[in-house]
JSON list of N, CA and C in Angstrom, two decimals:
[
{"chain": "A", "resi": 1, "resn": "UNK", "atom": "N", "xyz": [0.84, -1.18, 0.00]},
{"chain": "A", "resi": 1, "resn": "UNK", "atom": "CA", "xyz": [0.00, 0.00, 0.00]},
{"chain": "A", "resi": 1, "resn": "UNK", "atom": "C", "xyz": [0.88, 1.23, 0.00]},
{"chain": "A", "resi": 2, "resn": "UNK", "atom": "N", "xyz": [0.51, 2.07, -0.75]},
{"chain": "A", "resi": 2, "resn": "UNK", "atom": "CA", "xyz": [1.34, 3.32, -0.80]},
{"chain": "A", "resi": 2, "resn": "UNK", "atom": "C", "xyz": [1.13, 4.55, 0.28]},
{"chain": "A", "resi": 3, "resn": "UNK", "atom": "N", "xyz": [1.97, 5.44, 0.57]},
{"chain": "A", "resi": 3, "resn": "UNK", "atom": "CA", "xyz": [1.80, 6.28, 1.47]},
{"chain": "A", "resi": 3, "resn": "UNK", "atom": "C", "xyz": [0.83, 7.13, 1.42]},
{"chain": "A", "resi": 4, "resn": "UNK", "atom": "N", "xyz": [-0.67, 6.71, 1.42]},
{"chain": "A", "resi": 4, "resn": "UNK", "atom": "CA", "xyz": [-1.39, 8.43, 1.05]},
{"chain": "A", "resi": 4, "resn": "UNK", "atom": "C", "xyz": [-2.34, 8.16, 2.53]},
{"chain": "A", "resi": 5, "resn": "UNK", "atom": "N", "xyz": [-3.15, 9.01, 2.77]},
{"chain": "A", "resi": 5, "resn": "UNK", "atom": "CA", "xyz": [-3.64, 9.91, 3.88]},
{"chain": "A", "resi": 5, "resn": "UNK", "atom": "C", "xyz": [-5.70, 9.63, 3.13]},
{"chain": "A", "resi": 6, "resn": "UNK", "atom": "N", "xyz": [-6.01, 8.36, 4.32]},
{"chain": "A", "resi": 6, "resn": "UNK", "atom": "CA", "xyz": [-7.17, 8.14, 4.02]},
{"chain": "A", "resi": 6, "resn": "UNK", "atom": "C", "xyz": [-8.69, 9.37, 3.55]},
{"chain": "A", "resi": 7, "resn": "UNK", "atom": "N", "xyz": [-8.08, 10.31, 4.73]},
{"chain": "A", "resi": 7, "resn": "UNK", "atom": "CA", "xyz": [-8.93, 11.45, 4.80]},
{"chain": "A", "resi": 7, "resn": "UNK", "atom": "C", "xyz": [-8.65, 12.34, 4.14]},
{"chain": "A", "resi": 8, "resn": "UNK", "atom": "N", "xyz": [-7.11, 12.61, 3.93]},
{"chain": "A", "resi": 8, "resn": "UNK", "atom": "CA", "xyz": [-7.12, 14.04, 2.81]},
{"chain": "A", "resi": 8, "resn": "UNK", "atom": "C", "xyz": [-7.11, 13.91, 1.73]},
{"chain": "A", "resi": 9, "resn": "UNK", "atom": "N", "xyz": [-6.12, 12.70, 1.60]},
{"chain": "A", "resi": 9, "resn": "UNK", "atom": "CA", "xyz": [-5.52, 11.86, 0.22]},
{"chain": "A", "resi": 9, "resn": "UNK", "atom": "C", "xyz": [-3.83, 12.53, -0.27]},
{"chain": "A", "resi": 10, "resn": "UNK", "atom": "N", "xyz": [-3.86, 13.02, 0.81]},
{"chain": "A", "resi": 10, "resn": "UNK", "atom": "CA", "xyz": [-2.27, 13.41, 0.41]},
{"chain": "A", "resi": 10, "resn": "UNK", "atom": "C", "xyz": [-1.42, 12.63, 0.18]},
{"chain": "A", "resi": 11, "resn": "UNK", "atom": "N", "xyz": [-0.32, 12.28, -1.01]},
{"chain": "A", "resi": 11, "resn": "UNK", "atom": "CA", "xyz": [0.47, 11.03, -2.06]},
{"chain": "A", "resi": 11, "resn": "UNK", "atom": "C", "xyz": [1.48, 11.77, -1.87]},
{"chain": "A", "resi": 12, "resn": "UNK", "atom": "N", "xyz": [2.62, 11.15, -1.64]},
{"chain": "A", "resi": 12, "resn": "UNK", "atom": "CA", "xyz": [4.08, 11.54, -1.94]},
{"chain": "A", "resi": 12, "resn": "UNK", "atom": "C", "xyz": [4.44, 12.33, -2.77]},
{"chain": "A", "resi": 13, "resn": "UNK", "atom": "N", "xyz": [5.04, 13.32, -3.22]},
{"chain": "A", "resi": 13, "resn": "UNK", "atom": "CA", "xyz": [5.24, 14.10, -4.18]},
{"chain": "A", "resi": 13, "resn": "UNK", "atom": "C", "xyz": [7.12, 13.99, -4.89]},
{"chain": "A", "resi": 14, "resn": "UNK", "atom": "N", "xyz": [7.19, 14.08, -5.90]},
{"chain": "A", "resi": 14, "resn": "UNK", "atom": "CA", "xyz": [8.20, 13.62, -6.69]},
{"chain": "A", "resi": 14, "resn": "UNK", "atom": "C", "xyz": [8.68, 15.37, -6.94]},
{"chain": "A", "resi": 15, "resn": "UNK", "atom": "N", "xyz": [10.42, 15.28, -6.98]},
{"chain": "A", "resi": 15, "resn": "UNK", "atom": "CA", "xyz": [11.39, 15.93, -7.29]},
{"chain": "A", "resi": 15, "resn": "UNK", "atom": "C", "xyz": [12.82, 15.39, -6.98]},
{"chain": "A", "resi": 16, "resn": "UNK", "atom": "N", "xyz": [13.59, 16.92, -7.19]},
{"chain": "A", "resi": 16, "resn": "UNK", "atom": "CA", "xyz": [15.63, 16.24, -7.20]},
{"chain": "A", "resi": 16, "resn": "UNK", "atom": "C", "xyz": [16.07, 16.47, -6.53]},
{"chain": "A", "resi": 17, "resn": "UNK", "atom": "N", "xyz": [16.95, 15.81, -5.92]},
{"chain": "A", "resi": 17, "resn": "UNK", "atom": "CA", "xyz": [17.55, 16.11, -5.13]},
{"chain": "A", "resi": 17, "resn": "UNK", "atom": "C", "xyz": [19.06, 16.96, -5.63]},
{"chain": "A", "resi": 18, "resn": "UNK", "atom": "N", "xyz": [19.46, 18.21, -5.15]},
{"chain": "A", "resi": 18, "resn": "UNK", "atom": "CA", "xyz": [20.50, 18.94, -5.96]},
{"chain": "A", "resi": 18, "resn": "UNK", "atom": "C", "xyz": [21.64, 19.27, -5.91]},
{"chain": "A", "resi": 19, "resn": "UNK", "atom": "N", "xyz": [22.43, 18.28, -5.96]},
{"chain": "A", "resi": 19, "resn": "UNK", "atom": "CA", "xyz": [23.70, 18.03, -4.97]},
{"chain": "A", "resi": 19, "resn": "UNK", "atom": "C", "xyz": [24.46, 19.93, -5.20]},
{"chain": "A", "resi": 20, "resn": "UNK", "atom": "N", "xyz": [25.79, 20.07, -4.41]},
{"chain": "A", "resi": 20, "resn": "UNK", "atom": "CA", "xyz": [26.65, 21.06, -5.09]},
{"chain": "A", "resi": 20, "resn": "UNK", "atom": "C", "xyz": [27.12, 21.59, -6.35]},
{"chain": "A", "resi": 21, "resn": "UNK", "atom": "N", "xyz": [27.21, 20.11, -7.12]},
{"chain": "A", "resi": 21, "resn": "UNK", "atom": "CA", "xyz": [27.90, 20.31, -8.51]},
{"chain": "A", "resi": 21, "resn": "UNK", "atom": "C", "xyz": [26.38, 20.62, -9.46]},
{"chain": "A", "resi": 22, "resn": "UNK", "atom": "N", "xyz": [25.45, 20.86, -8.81]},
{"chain": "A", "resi": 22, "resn": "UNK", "atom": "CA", "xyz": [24.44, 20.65, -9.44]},
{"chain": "A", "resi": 22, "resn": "UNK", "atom": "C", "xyz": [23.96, 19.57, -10.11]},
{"chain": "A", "resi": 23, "resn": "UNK", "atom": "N", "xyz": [23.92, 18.58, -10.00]},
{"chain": "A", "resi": 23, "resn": "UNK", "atom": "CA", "xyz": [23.51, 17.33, -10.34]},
{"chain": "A", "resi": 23, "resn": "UNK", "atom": "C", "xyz": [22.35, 16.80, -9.90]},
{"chain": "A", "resi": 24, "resn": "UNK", "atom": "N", "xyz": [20.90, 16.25, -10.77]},
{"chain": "A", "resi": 24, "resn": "UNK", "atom": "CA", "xyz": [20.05, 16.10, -10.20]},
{"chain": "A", "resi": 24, "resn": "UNK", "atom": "C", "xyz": [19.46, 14.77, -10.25]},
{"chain": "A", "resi": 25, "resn": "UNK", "atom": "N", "xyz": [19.11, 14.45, -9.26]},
{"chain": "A", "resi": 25, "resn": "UNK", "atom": "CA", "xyz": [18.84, 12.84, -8.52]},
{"chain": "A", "resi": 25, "resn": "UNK", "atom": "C", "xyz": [17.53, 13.22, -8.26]},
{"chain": "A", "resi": 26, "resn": "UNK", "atom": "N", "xyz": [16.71, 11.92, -8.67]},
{"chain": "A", "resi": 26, "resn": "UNK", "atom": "CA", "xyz": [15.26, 11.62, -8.54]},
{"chain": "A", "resi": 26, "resn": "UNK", "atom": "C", "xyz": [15.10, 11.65, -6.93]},
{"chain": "A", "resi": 27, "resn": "UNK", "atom": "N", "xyz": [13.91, 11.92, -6.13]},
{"chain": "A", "resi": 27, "resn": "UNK", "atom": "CA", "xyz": [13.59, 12.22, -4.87]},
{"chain": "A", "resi": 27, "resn": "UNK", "atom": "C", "xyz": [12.15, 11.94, -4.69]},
{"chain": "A", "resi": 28, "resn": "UNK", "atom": "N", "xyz": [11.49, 11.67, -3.64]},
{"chain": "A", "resi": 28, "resn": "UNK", "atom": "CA", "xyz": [10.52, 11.69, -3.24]},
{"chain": "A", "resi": 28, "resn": "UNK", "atom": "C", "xyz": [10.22, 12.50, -1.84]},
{"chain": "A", "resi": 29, "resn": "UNK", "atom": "N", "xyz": [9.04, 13.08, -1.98]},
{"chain": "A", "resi": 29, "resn": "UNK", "atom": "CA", "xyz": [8.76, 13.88, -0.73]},
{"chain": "A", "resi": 29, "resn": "UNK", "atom": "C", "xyz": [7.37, 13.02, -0.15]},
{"chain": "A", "resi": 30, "resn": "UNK", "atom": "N", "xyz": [7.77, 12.22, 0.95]},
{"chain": "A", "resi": 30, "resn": "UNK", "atom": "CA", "xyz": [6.43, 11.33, 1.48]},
{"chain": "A", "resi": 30, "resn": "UNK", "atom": "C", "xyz": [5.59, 12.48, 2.75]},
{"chain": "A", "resi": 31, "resn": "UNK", "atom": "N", "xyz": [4.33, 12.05, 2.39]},
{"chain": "A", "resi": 31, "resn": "UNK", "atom": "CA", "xyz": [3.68, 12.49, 3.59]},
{"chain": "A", "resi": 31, "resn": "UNK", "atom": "C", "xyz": [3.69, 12.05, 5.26]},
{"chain": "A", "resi": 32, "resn": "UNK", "atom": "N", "xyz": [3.74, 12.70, 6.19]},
{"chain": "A", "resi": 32, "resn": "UNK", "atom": "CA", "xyz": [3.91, 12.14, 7.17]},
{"chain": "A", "resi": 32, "resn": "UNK", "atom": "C", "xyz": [3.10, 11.14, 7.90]},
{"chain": "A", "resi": 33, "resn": "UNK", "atom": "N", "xyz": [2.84, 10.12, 7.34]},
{"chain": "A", "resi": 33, "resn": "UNK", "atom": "CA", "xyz": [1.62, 8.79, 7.43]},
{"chain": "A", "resi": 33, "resn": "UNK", "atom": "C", "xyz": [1.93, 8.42, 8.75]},
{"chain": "A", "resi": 34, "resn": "UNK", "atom": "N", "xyz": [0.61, 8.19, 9.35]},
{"chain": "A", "resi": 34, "resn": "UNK", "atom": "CA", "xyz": [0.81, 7.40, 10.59]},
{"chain": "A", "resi": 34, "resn": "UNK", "atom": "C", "xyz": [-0.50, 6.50, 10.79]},
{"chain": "A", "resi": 35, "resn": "UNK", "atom": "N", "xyz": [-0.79, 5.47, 11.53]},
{"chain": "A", "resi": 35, "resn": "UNK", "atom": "CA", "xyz": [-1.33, 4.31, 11.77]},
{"chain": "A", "resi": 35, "resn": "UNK", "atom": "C", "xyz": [-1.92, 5.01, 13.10]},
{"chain": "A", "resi": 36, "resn": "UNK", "atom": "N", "xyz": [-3.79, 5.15, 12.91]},
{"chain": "A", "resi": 36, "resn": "UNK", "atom": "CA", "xyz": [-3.81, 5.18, 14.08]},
{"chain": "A", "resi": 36, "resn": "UNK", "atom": "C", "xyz": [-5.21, 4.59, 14.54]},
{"chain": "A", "resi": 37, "resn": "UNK", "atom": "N", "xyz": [-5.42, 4.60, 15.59]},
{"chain": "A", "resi": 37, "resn": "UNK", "atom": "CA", "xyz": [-7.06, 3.58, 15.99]},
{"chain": "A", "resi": 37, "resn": "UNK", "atom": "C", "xyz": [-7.68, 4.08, 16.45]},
{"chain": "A", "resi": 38, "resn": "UNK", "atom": "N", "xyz": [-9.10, 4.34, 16.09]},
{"chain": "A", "resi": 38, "resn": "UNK", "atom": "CA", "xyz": [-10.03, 5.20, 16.93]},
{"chain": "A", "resi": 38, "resn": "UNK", "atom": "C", "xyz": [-11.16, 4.68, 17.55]},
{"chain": "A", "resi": 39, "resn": "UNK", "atom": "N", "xyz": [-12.44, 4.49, 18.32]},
{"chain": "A", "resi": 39, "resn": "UNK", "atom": "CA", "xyz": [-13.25, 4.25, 18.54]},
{"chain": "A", "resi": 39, "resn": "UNK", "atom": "C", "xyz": [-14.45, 5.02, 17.84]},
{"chain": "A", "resi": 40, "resn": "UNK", "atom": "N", "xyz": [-15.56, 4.07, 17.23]},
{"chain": "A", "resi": 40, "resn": "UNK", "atom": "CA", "xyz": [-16.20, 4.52, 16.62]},
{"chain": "A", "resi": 40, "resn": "UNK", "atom": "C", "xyz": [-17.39, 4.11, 17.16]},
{"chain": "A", "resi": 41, "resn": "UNK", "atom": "N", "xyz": [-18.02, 5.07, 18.41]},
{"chain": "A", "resi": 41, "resn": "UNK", "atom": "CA", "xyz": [-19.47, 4.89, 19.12]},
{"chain": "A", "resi": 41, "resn": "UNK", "atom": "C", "xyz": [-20.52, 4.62, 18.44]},
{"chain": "A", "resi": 42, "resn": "UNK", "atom": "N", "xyz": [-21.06, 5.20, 17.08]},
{"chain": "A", "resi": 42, "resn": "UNK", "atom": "CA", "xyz": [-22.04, 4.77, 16.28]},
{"chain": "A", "resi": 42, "resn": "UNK", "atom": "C", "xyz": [-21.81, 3.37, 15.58]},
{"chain": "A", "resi": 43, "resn": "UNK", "atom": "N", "xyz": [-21.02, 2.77, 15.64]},
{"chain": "A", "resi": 43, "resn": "UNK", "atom": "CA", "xyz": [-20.95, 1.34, 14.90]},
{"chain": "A", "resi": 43, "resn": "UNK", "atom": "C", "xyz": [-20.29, 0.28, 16.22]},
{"chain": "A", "resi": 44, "resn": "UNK", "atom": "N", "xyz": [-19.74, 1.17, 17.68]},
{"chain": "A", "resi": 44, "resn": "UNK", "atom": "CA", "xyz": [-19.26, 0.14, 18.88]},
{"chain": "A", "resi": 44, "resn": "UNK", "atom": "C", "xyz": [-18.46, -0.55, 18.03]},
{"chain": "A", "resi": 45, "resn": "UNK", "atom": "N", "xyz": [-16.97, -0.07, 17.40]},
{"chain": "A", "resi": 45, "resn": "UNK", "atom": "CA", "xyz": [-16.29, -0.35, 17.26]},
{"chain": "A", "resi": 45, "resn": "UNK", "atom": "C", "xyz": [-14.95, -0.17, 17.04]},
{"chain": "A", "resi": 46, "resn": "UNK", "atom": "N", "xyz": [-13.81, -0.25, 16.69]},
{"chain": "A", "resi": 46, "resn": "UNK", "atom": "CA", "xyz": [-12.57, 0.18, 17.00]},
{"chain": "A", "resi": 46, "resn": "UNK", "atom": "C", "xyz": [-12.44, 0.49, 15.16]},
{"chain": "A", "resi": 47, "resn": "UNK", "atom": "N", "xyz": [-12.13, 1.73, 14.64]},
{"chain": "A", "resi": 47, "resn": "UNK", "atom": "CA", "xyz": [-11.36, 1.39, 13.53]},
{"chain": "A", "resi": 47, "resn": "UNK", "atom": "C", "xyz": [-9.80, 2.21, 12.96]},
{"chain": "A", "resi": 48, "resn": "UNK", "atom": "N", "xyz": [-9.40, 1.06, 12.31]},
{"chain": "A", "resi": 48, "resn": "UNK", "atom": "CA", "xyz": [-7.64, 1.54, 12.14]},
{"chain": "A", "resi": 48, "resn": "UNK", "atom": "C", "xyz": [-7.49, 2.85, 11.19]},
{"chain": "A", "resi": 49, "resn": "UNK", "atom": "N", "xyz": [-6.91, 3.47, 11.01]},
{"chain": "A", "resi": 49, "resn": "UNK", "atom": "CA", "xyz": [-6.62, 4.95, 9.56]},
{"chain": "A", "resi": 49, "resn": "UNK", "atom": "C", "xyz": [-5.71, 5.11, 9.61]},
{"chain": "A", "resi": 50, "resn": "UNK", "atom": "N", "xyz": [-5.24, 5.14, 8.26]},
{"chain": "A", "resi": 50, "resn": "UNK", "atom": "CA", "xyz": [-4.12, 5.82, 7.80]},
{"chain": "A", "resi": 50, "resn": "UNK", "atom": "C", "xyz": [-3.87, 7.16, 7.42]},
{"chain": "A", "resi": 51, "resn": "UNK", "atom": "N", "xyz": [-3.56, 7.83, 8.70]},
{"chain": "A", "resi": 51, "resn": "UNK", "atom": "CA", "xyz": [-3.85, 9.32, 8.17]},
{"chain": "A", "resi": 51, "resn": "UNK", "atom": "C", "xyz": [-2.28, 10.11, 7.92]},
{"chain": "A", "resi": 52, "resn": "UNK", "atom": "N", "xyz": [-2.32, 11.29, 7.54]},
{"chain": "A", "resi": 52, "resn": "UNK", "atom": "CA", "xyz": [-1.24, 12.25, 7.45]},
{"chain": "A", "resi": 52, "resn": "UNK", "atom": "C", "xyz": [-1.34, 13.23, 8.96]},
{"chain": "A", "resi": 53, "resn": "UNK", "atom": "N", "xyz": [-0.04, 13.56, 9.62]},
{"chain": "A", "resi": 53, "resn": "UNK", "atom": "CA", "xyz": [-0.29, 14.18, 11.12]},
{"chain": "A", "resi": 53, "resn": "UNK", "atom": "C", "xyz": [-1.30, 15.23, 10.93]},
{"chain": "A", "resi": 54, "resn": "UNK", "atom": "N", "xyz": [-1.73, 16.23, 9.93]},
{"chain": "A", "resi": 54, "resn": "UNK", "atom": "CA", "xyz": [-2.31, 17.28, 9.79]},
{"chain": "A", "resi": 54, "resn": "UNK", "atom": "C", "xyz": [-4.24, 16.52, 9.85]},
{"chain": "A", "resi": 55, "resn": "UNK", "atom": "N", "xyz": [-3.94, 15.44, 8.98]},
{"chain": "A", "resi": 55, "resn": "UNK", "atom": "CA", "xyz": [-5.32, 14.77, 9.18]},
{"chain": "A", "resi": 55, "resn": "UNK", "atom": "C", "xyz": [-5.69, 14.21, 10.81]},
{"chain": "A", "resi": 56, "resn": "UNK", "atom": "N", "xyz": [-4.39, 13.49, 11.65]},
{"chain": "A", "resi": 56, "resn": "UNK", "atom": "CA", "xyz": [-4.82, 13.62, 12.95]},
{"chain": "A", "resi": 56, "resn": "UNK", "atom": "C", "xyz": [-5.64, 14.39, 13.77]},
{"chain": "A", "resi": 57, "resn": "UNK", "atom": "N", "xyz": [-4.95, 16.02, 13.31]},
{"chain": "A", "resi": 57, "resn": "UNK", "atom": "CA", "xyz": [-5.21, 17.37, 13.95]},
{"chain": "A", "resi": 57, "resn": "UNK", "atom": "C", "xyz": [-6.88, 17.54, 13.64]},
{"chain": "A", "resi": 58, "resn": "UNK", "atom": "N", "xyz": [-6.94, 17.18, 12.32]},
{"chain": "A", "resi": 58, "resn": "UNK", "atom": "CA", "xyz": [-8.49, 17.35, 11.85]},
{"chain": "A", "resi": 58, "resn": "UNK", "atom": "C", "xyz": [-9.35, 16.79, 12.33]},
{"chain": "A", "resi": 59, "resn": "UNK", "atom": "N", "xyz": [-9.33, 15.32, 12.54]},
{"chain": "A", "resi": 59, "resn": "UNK", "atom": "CA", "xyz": [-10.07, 14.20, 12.87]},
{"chain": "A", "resi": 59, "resn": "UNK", "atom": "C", "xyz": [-10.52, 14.91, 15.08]},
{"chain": "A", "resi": 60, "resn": "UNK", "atom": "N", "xyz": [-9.27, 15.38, 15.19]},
{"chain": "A", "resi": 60, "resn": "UNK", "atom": "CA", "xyz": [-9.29, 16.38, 16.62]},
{"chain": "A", "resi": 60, "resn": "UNK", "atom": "C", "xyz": [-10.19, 17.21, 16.80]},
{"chain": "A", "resi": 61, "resn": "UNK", "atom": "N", "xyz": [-9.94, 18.17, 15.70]},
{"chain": "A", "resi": 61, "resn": "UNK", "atom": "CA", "xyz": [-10.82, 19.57, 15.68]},
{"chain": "A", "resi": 61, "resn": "UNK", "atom": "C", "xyz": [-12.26, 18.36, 15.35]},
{"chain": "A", "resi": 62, "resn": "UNK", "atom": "N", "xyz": [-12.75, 17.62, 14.22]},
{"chain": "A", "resi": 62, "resn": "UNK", "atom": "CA", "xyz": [-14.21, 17.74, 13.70]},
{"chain": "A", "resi": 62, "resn": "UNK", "atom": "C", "xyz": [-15.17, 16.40, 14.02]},
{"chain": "A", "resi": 63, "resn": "UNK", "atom": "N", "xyz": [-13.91, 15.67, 14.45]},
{"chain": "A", "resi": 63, "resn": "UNK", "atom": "CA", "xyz": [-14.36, 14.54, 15.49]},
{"chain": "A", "resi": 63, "resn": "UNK", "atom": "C", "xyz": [-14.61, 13.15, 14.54]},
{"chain": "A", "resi": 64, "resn": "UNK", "atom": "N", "xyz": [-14.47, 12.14, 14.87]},
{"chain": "A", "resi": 64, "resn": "UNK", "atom": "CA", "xyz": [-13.77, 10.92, 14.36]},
{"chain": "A", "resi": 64, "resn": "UNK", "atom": "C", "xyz": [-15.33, 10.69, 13.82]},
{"chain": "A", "resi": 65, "resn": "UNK", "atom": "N", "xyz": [-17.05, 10.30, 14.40]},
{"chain": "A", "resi": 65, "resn": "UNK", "atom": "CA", "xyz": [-18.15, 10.40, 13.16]},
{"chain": "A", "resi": 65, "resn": "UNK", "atom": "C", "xyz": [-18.11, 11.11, 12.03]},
{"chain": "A", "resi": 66, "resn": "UNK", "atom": "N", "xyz": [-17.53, 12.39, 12.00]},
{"chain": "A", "resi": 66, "resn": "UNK", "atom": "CA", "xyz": [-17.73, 13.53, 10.75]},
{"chain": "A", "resi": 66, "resn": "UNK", "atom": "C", "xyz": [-16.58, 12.85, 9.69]},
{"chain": "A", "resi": 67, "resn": "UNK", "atom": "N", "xyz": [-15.41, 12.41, 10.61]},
{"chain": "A", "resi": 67, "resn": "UNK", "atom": "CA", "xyz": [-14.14, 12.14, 9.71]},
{"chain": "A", "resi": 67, "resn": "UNK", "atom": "C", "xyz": [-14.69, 10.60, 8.54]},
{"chain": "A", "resi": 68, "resn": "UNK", "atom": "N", "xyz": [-14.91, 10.20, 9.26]},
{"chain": "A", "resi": 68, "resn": "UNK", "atom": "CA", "xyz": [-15.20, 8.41, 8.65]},
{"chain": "A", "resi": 68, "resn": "UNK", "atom": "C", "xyz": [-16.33, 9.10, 7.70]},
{"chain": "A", "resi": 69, "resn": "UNK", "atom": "N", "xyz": [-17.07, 10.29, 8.06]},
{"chain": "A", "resi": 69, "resn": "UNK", "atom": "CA", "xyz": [-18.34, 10.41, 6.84]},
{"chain": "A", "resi": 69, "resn": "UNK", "atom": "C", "xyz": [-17.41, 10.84, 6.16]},
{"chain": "A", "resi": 70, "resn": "UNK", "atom": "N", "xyz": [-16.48, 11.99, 5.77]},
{"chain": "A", "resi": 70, "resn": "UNK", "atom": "CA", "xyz": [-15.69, 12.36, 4.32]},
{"chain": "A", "resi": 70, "resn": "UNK", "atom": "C", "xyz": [-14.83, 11.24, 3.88]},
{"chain": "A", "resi": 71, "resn": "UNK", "atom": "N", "xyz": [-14.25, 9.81, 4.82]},
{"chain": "A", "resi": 71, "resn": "UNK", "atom": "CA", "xyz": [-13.60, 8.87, 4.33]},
{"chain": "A", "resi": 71, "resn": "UNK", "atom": "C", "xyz": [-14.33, 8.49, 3.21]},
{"chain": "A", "resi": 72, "resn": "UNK", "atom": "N", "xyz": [-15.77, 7.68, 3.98]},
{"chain": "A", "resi": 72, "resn": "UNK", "atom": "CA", "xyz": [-16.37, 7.15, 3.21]},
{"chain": "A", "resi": 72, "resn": "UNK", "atom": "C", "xyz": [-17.20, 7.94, 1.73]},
{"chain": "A", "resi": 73, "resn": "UNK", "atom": "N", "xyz": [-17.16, 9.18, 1.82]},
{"chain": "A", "resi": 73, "resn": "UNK", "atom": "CA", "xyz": [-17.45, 10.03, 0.44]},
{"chain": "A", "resi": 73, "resn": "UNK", "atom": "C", "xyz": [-16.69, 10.12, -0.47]},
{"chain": "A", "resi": 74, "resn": "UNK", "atom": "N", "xyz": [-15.33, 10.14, -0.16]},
{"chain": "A", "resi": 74, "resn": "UNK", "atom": "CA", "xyz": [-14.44, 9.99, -1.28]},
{"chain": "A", "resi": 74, "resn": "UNK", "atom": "C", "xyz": [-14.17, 8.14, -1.63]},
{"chain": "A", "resi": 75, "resn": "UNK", "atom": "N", "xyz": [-14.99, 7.08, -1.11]},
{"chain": "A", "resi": 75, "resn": "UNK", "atom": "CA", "xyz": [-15.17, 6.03, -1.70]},
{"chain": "A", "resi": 75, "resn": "UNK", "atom": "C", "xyz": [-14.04, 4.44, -1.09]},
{"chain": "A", "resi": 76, "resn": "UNK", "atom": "N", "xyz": [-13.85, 5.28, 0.40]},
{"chain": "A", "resi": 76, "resn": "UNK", "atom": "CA", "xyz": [-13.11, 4.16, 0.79]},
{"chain": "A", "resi": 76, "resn": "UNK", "atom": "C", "xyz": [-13.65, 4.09, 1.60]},
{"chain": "A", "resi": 77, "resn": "UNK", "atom": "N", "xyz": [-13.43, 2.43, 2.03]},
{"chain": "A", "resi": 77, "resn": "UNK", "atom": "CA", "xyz": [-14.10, 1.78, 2.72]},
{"chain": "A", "resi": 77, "resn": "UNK", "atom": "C", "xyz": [-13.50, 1.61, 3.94]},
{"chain": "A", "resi": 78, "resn": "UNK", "atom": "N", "xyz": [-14.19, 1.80, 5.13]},
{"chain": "A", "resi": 78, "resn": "UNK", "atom": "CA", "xyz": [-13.24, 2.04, 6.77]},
{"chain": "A", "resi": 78, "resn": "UNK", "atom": "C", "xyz": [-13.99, 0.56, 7.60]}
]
């Protein structure tokens, strides 16, 4: 599974890396993904996400029912 962010959908982003001599090397910029588990009172159950830290913060501010409703709108399944 690749690094993206269930709730925002944020994907790694591609560039070079640019040494001194100027020389440029393929790079990736990953999102900061983390694994995390929440309790989900309307279904009495535990579920896992793969979010980006900024999506943590969100899921904070708008609360883990509201979050799983925009999961599931953009078509993934929690």
């Amino acid at each position: 599974m690749s690094a993206h962010c269930q709730l925002t959908g944020a994907r790694p982003g591609f560039g070079n890396n640019i040494s001194h001599s100027h020389r440029r090397t393929s790079r990736r910029f990953d999102p900061n993904i983390q694994r995390k588990r929440y309790w989900l009172p309307s279904e009495e159950r535990h579920v896992r996400l793969t979010l980006s830290a900024k999506a943590v913060k969100t899921v904070d501010t708008i609360g883990i029912e509201a979050a799983v409703a925009r999961i599931r709108a953009r078509g993934v399944t929690v």
